[in-house]
Short mmCIF file of C-alpha atoms in Angstrom, two decimals:
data_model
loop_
_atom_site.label_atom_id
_atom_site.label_comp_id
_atom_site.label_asym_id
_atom_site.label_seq_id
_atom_site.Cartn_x
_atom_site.Cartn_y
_atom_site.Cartn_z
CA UNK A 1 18.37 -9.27 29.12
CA UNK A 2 19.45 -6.63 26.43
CA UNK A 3 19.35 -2.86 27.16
CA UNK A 4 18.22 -0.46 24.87
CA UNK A 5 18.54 3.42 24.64
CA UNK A 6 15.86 5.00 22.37
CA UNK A 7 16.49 8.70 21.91
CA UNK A 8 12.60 10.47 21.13
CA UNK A 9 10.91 8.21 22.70
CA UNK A 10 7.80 9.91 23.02
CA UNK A 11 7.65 10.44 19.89
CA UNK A 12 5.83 8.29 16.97
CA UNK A 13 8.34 5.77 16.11
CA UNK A 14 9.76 6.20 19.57
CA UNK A 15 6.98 5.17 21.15
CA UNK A 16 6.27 2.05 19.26
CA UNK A 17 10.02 0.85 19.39
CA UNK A 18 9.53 1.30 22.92
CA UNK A 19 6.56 -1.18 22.77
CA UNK A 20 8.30 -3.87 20.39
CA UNK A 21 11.33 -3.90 22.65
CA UNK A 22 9.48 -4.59 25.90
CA UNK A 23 7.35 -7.33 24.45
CA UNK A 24 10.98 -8.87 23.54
CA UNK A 25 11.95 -8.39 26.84
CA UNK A 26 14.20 -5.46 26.56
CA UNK A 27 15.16 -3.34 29.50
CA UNK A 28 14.10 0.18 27.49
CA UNK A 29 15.68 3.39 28.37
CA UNK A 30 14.33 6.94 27.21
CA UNK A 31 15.54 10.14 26.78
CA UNK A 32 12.96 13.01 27.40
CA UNK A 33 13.42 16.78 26.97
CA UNK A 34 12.58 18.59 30.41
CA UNK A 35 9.36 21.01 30.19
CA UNK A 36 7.15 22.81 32.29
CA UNK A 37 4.23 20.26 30.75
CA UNK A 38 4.68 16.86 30.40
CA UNK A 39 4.72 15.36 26.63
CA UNK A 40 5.07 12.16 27.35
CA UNK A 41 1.54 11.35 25.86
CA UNK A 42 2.24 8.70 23.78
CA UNK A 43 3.99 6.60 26.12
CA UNK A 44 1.36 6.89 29.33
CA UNK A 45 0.12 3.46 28.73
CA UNK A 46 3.09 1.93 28.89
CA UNK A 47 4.99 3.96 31.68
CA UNK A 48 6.39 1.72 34.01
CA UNK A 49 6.74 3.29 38.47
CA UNK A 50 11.01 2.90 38.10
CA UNK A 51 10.77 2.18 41.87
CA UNK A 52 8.71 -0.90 41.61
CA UNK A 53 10.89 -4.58 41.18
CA UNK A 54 9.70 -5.56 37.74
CA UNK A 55 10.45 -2.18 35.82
CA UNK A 56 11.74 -2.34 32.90
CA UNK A 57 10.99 0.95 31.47
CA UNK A 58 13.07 4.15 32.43
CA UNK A 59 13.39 7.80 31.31
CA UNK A 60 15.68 10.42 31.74
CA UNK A 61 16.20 14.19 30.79
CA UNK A 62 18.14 14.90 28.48
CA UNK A 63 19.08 17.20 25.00
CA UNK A 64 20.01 16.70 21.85
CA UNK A 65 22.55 19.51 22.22
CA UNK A 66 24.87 18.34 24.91
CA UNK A 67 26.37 15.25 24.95
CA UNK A 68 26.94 15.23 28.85
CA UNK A 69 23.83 13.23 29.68
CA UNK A 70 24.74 10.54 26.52
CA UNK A 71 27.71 10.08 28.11
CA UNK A 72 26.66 9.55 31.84
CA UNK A 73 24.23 7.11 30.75
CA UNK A 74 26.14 5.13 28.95
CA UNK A 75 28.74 4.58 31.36
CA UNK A 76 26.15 3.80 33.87
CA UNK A 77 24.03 1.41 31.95
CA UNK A 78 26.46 -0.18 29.32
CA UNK A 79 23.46 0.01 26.76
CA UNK A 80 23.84 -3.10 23.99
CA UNK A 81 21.36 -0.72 21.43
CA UNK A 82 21.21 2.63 20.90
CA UNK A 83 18.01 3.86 18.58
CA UNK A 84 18.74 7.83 17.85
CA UNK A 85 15.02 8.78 16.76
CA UNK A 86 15.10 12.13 18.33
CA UNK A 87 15.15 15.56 15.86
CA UNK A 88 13.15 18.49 14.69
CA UNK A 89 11.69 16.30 12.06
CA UNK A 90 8.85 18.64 11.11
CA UNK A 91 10.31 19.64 7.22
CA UNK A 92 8.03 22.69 6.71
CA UNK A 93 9.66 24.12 10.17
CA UNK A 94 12.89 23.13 9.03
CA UNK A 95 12.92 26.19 6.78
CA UNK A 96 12.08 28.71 9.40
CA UNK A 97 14.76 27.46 12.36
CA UNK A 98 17.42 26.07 9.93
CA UNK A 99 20.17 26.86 13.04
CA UNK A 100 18.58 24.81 15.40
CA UNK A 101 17.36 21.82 12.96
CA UNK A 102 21.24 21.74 11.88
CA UNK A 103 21.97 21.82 15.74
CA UNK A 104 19.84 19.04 16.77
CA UNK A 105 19.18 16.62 13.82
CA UNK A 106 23.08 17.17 12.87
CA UNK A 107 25.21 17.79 15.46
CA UNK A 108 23.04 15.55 17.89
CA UNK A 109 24.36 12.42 15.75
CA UNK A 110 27.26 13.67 16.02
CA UNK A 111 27.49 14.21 20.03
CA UNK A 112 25.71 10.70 20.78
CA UNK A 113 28.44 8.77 18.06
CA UNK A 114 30.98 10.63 19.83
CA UNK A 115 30.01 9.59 23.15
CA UNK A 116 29.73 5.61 22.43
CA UNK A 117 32.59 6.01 20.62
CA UNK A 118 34.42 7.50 24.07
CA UNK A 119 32.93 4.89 25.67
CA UNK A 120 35.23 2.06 24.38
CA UNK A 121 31.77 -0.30 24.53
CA UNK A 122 30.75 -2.17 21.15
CA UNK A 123 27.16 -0.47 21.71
CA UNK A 124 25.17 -0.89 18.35
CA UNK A 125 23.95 2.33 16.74
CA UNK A 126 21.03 3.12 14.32
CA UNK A 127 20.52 6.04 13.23
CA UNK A 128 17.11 7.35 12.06
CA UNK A 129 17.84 8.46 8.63
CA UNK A 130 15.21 9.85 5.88
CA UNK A 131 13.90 9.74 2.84
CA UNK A 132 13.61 13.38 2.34
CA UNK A 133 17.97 13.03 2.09
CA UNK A 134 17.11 12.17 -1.50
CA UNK A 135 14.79 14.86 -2.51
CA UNK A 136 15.16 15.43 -6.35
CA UNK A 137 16.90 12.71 -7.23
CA UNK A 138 14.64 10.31 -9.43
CA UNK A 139 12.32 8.00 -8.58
CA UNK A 140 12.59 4.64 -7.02
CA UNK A 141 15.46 5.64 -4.42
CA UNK A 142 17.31 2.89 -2.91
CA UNK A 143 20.61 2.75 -0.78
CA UNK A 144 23.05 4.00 -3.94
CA UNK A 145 20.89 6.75 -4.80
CA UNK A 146 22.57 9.67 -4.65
CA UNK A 147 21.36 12.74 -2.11
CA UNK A 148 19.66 16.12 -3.20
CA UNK A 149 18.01 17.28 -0.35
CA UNK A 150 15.48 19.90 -0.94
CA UNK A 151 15.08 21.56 2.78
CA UNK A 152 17.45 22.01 6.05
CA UNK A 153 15.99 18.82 7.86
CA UNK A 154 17.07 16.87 4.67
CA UNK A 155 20.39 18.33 4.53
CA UNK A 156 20.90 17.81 8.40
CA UNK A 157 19.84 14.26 7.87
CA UNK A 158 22.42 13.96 5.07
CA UNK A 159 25.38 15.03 7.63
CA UNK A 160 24.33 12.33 10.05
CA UNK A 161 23.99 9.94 7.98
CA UNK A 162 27.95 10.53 6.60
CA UNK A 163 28.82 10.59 10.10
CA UNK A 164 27.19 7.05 11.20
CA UNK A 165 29.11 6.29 7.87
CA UNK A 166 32.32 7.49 8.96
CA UNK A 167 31.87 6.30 12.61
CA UNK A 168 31.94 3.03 11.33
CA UNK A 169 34.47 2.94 8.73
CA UNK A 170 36.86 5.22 11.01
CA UNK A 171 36.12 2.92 14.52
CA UNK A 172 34.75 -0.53 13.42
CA UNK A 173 31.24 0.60 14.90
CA UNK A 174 28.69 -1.22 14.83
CA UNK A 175 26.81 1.93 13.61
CA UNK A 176 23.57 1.88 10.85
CA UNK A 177 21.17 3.83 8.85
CA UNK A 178 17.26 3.02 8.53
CA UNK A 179 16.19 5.10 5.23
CA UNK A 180 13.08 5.48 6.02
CA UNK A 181 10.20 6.88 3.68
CA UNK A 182 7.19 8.43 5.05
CA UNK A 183 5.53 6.42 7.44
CA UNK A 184 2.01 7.16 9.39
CA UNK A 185 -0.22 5.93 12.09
CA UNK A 186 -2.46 7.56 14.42
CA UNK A 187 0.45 8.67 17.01
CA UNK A 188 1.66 11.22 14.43
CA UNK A 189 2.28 14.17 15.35
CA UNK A 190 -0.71 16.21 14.74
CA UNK A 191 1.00 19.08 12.27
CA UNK A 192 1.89 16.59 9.68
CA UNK A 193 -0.41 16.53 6.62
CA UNK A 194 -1.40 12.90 7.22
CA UNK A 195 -2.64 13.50 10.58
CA UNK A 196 -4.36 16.70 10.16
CA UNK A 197 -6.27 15.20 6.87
CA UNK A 198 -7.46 12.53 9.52
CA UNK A 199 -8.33 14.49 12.19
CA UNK A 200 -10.05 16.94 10.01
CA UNK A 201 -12.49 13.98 8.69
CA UNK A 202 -13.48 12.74 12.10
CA UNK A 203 -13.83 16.85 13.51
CA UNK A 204 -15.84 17.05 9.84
CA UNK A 205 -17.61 14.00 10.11
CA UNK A 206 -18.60 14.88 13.75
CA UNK A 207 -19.92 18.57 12.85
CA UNK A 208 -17.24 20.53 14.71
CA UNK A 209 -15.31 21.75 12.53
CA UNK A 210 -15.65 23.51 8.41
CA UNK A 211 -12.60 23.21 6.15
CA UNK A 212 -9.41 21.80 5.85
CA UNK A 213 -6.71 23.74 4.56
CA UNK A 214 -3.89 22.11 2.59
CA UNK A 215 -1.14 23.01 0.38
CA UNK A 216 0.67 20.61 -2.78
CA UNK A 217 -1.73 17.83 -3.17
CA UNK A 218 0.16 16.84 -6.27
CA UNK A 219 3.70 15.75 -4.45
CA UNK A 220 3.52 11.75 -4.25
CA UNK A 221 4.62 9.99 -1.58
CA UNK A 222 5.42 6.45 0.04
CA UNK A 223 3.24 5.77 2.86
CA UNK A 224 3.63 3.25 5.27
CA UNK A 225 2.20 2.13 8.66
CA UNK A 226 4.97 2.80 11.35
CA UNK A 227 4.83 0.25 13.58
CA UNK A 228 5.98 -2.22 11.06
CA UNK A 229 8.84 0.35 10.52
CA UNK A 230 10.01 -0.02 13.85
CA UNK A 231 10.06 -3.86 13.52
CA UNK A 232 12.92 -2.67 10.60
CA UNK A 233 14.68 -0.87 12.42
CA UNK A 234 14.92 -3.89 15.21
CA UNK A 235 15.93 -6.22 12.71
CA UNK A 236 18.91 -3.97 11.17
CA UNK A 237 20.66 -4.10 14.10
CA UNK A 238 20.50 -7.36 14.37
CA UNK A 239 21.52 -8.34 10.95
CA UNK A 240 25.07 -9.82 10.91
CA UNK A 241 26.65 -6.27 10.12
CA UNK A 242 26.49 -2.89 10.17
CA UNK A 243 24.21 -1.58 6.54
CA UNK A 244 22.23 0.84 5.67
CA UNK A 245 18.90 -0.16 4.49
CA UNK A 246 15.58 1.71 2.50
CA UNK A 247 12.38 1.25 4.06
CA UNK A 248 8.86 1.52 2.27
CA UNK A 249 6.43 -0.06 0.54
CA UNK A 250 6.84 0.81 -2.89
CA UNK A 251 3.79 2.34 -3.86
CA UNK A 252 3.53 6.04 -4.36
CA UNK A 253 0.37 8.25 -3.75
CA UNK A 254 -0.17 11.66 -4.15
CA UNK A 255 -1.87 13.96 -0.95
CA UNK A 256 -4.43 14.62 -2.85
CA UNK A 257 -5.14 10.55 -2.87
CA UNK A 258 -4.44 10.62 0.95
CA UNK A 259 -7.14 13.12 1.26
CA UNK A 260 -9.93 11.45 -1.47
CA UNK A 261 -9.04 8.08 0.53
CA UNK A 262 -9.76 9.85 4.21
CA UNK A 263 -13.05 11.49 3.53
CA UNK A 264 -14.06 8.64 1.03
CA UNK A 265 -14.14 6.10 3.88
CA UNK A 266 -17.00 8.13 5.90
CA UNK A 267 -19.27 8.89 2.56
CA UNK A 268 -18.15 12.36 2.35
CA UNK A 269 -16.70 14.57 -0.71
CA UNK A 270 -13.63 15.94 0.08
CA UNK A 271 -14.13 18.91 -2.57
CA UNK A 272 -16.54 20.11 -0.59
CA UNK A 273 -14.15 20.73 2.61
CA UNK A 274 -10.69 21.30 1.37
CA UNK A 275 -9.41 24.22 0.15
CA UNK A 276 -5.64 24.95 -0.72
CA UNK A 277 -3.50 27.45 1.28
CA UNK A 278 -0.23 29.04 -0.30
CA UNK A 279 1.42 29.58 3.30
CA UNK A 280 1.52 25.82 3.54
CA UNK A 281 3.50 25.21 0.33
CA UNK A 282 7.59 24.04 1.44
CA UNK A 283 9.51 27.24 -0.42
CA UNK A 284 11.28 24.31 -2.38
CA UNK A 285 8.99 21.13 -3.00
CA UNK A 286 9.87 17.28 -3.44
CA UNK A 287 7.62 15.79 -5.98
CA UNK A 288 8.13 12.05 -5.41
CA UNK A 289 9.14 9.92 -3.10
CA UNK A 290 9.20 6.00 -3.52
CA UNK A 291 11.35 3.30 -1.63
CA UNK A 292 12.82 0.61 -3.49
CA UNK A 293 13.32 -1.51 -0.89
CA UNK A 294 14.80 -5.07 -2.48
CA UNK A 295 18.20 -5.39 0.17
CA UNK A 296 15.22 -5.05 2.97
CA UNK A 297 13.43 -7.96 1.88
CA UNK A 298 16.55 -10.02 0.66
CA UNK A 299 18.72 -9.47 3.59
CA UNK A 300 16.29 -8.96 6.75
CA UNK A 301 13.19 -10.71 5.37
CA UNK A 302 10.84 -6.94 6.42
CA UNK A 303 8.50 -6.86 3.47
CA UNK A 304 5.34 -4.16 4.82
CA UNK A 305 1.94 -5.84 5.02
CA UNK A 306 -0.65 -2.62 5.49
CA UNK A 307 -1.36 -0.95 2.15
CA UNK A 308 -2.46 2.58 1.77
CA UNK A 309 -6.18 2.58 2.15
CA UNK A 310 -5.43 0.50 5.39
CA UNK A 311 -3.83 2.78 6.66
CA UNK A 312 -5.85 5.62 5.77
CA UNK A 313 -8.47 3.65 7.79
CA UNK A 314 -6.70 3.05 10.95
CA UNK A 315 -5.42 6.75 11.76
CA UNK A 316 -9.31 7.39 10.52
CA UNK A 317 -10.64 5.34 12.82
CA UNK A 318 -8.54 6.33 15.68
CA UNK A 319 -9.34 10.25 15.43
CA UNK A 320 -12.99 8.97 15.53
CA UNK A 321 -12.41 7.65 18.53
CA UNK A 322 -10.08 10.10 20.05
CA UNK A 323 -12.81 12.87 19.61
CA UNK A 324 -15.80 10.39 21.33
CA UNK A 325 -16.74 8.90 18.35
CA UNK A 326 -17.75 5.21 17.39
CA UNK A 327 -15.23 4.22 14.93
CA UNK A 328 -16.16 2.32 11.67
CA UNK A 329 -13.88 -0.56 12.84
CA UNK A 330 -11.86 -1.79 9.77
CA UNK A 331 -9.02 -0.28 11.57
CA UNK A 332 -9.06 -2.63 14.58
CA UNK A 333 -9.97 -5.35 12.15
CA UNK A 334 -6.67 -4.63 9.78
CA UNK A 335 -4.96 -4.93 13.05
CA UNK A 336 -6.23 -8.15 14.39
CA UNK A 337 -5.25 -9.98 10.76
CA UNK A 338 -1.37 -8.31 10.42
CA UNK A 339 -0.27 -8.02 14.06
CA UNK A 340 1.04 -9.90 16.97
CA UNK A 341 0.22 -9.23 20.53
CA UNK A 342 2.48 -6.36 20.32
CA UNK A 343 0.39 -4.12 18.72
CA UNK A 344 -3.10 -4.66 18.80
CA UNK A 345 -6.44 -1.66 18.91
CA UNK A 346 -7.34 -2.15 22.53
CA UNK A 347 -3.56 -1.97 23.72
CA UNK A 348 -1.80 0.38 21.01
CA UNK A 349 -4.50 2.67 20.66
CA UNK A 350 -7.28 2.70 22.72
CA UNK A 351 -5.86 2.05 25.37
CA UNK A 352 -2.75 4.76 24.53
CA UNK A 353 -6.02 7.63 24.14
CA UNK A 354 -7.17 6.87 27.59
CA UNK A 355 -4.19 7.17 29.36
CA UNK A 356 -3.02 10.22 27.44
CA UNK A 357 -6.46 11.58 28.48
CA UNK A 358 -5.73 10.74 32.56
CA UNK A 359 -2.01 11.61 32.03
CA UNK A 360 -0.44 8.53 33.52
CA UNK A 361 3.11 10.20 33.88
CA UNK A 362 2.21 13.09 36.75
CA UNK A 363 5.48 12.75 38.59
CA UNK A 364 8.65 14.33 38.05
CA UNK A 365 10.44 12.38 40.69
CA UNK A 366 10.08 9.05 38.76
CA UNK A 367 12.64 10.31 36.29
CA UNK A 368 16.18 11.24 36.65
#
């Protein structure tokens, strides 16, 4: 049985890697900040009692700015994977705690390569890389297009993806980077545009709430569903060697498309609800965004199957249901043509909304 470490697990991609790995039988291991509340929302429906036989699911506390807990852990449970997810990966923040989103998306690489490094174990590394490390730099970006990072969570992800770079040139590491572009589903977190243009239709759609404020609809993007993501970053590492690879479909949108698509799909004008605000502009913009993603598909056979306006539809969908709603459906549809048991409606989201609701994880003494 392999054992994995995913760093930000409860978070988005996190939380679906966690999923994927388990259905391939994968002994999963979390890291989870300590916090008077719990935020471990996304992964109540799969949280596993650690003291029962069968468990194969286990957190621990841990920070992004100490390597002392990387370092106990793996000593004590010789991980085969390592998937470092966690950062402040919120871009618009970036700019207002630069010192901490160098700190933790930076550094952080740096103190968990460090520690498997110390560790003298031939632990596999991926490191969650972005496509916002390319910024200005023309249109399609693949894996020799030069950086120009437009924000301090681009520029951190720059450093750590040098230093994956170096770990493995310097050491022999078996130590990767997933590009990834922008990728979406209805676990996002709920300040990103994508999510609050979905949640804004179904709180619209339901009467409770007025207008949706929004700031560049004009910067395009490359949207993808991220649970097929995941299933990328699963098969880098276990391509023959240690690459970096682009992820995304290819296609680029604009927000303002993201929004028209939204509201479209429950017969309602968006120009009636949206108006733009100025404080939610980035104090230096990207304008596009758009994976070419040809080594992907050549040399690990991931080619993305949900298009845009599916995805607009699931995360749709989902915030229907979420606030008590009767979905349209087409999301749970889309889901029942593309995906395998893994990830189905009743399992990956319905079933994720009502355990988040009954807060499955209500004991600290389960976790380290």
């Amino acid at each position: 049985m392999k054992r994995a470490l995913i760093t930000g697990i409860t978070g988005q991609d996190g939380s679906y890697l966690a999923e994927l790995l388990l259905n391939k039988g994968y002994e999963v291991h979390g890291i989870i900040r300590r916090a008077s509340t719990f935020n471990t929302e996304r992964i109540d429906h799969i949280y596993q009692d650690p003291h029962e036989p069968a468990a194969k699911l286990f957190l621990h506390y841990g920070d992004l700015s100490s390597s002392e807990q990387f370092t106990r852990l793996l000593y004590s449970y010789q991980f085969d994977e390592v998937y470092h997810l966690a950062a402040q990966s919120h871009v618009k923040v970036s700019f207002d705690v630069p010192e901490y989103t160098g700190d933790t998306t930076g550094l952080g690489t740096t103190r968990l390569l460090e520690a498997i490094h110390r560790s003298g174990r031939n632990t596999k590394f991926y490191q969650a890389s972005s496509s916002e490390m390319f910024g200005m730099a023309p249109a399609p970006q693949n894996e020799a297009t030069m950086f120009h990072p437009r924000s301090p969570y681009g520029a951190a992800k720059v450093y750590s993806y040098w230093m994956t770079v170096v770990s493995r040139d310097a050491y022999g590491m078996f130590a990767t980077n997933g590009i990834l572009f922008n990728h979406e589903s209805p676990r996002r977190g709920e300040t990103f545009v994508t999510r609050k243009i979905t949640r804004a239709v179904a709180s619209i759609k339901a009467g409770k709430q007025e207008k949706l404020f929004l700031g560049n609809l004009a910067a395009e993007r490359d949207w993808g569903y991220a649970p097929e993501y995941v299933e990328g970053m699963w098969r880098i590492m276990q391509h023959d060697e240690p690459l970096d690879f682009v992820l995304g479909t290819g296609e680029k949108h604009t927000v303002e498309d993201f929004v028209s698509e939204a509201f479209g799909y429950v017969d309602l004008d968006w120009r009636e609800y949206v108006e733009k605000d100025p404080r939610y502009f980035r104090p230096a913009e990207v304008d596009c965004l758009q994976a070419d993603s040809s080594r992907a598909r050549k040399l690990l056979g991931w080619e993305p199957k949900i298009k845009f306006s599916q995805l607009v539809r699931i995360m749709v969908d989902a915030d229907m249901e979420a606030m008590g709603m009767v979905p349209l459906g087409e999301g749970s549809s889309i889901l029942s043509r593309e995906f395998g048991s893994w990830h189905q409606w009743s399992s990956s989201v319905s079933r994720m909304l009502s355990a988040s609701a009954g807060g499955a994880i209500d004991n600290c003494s389960h976790r380290d």
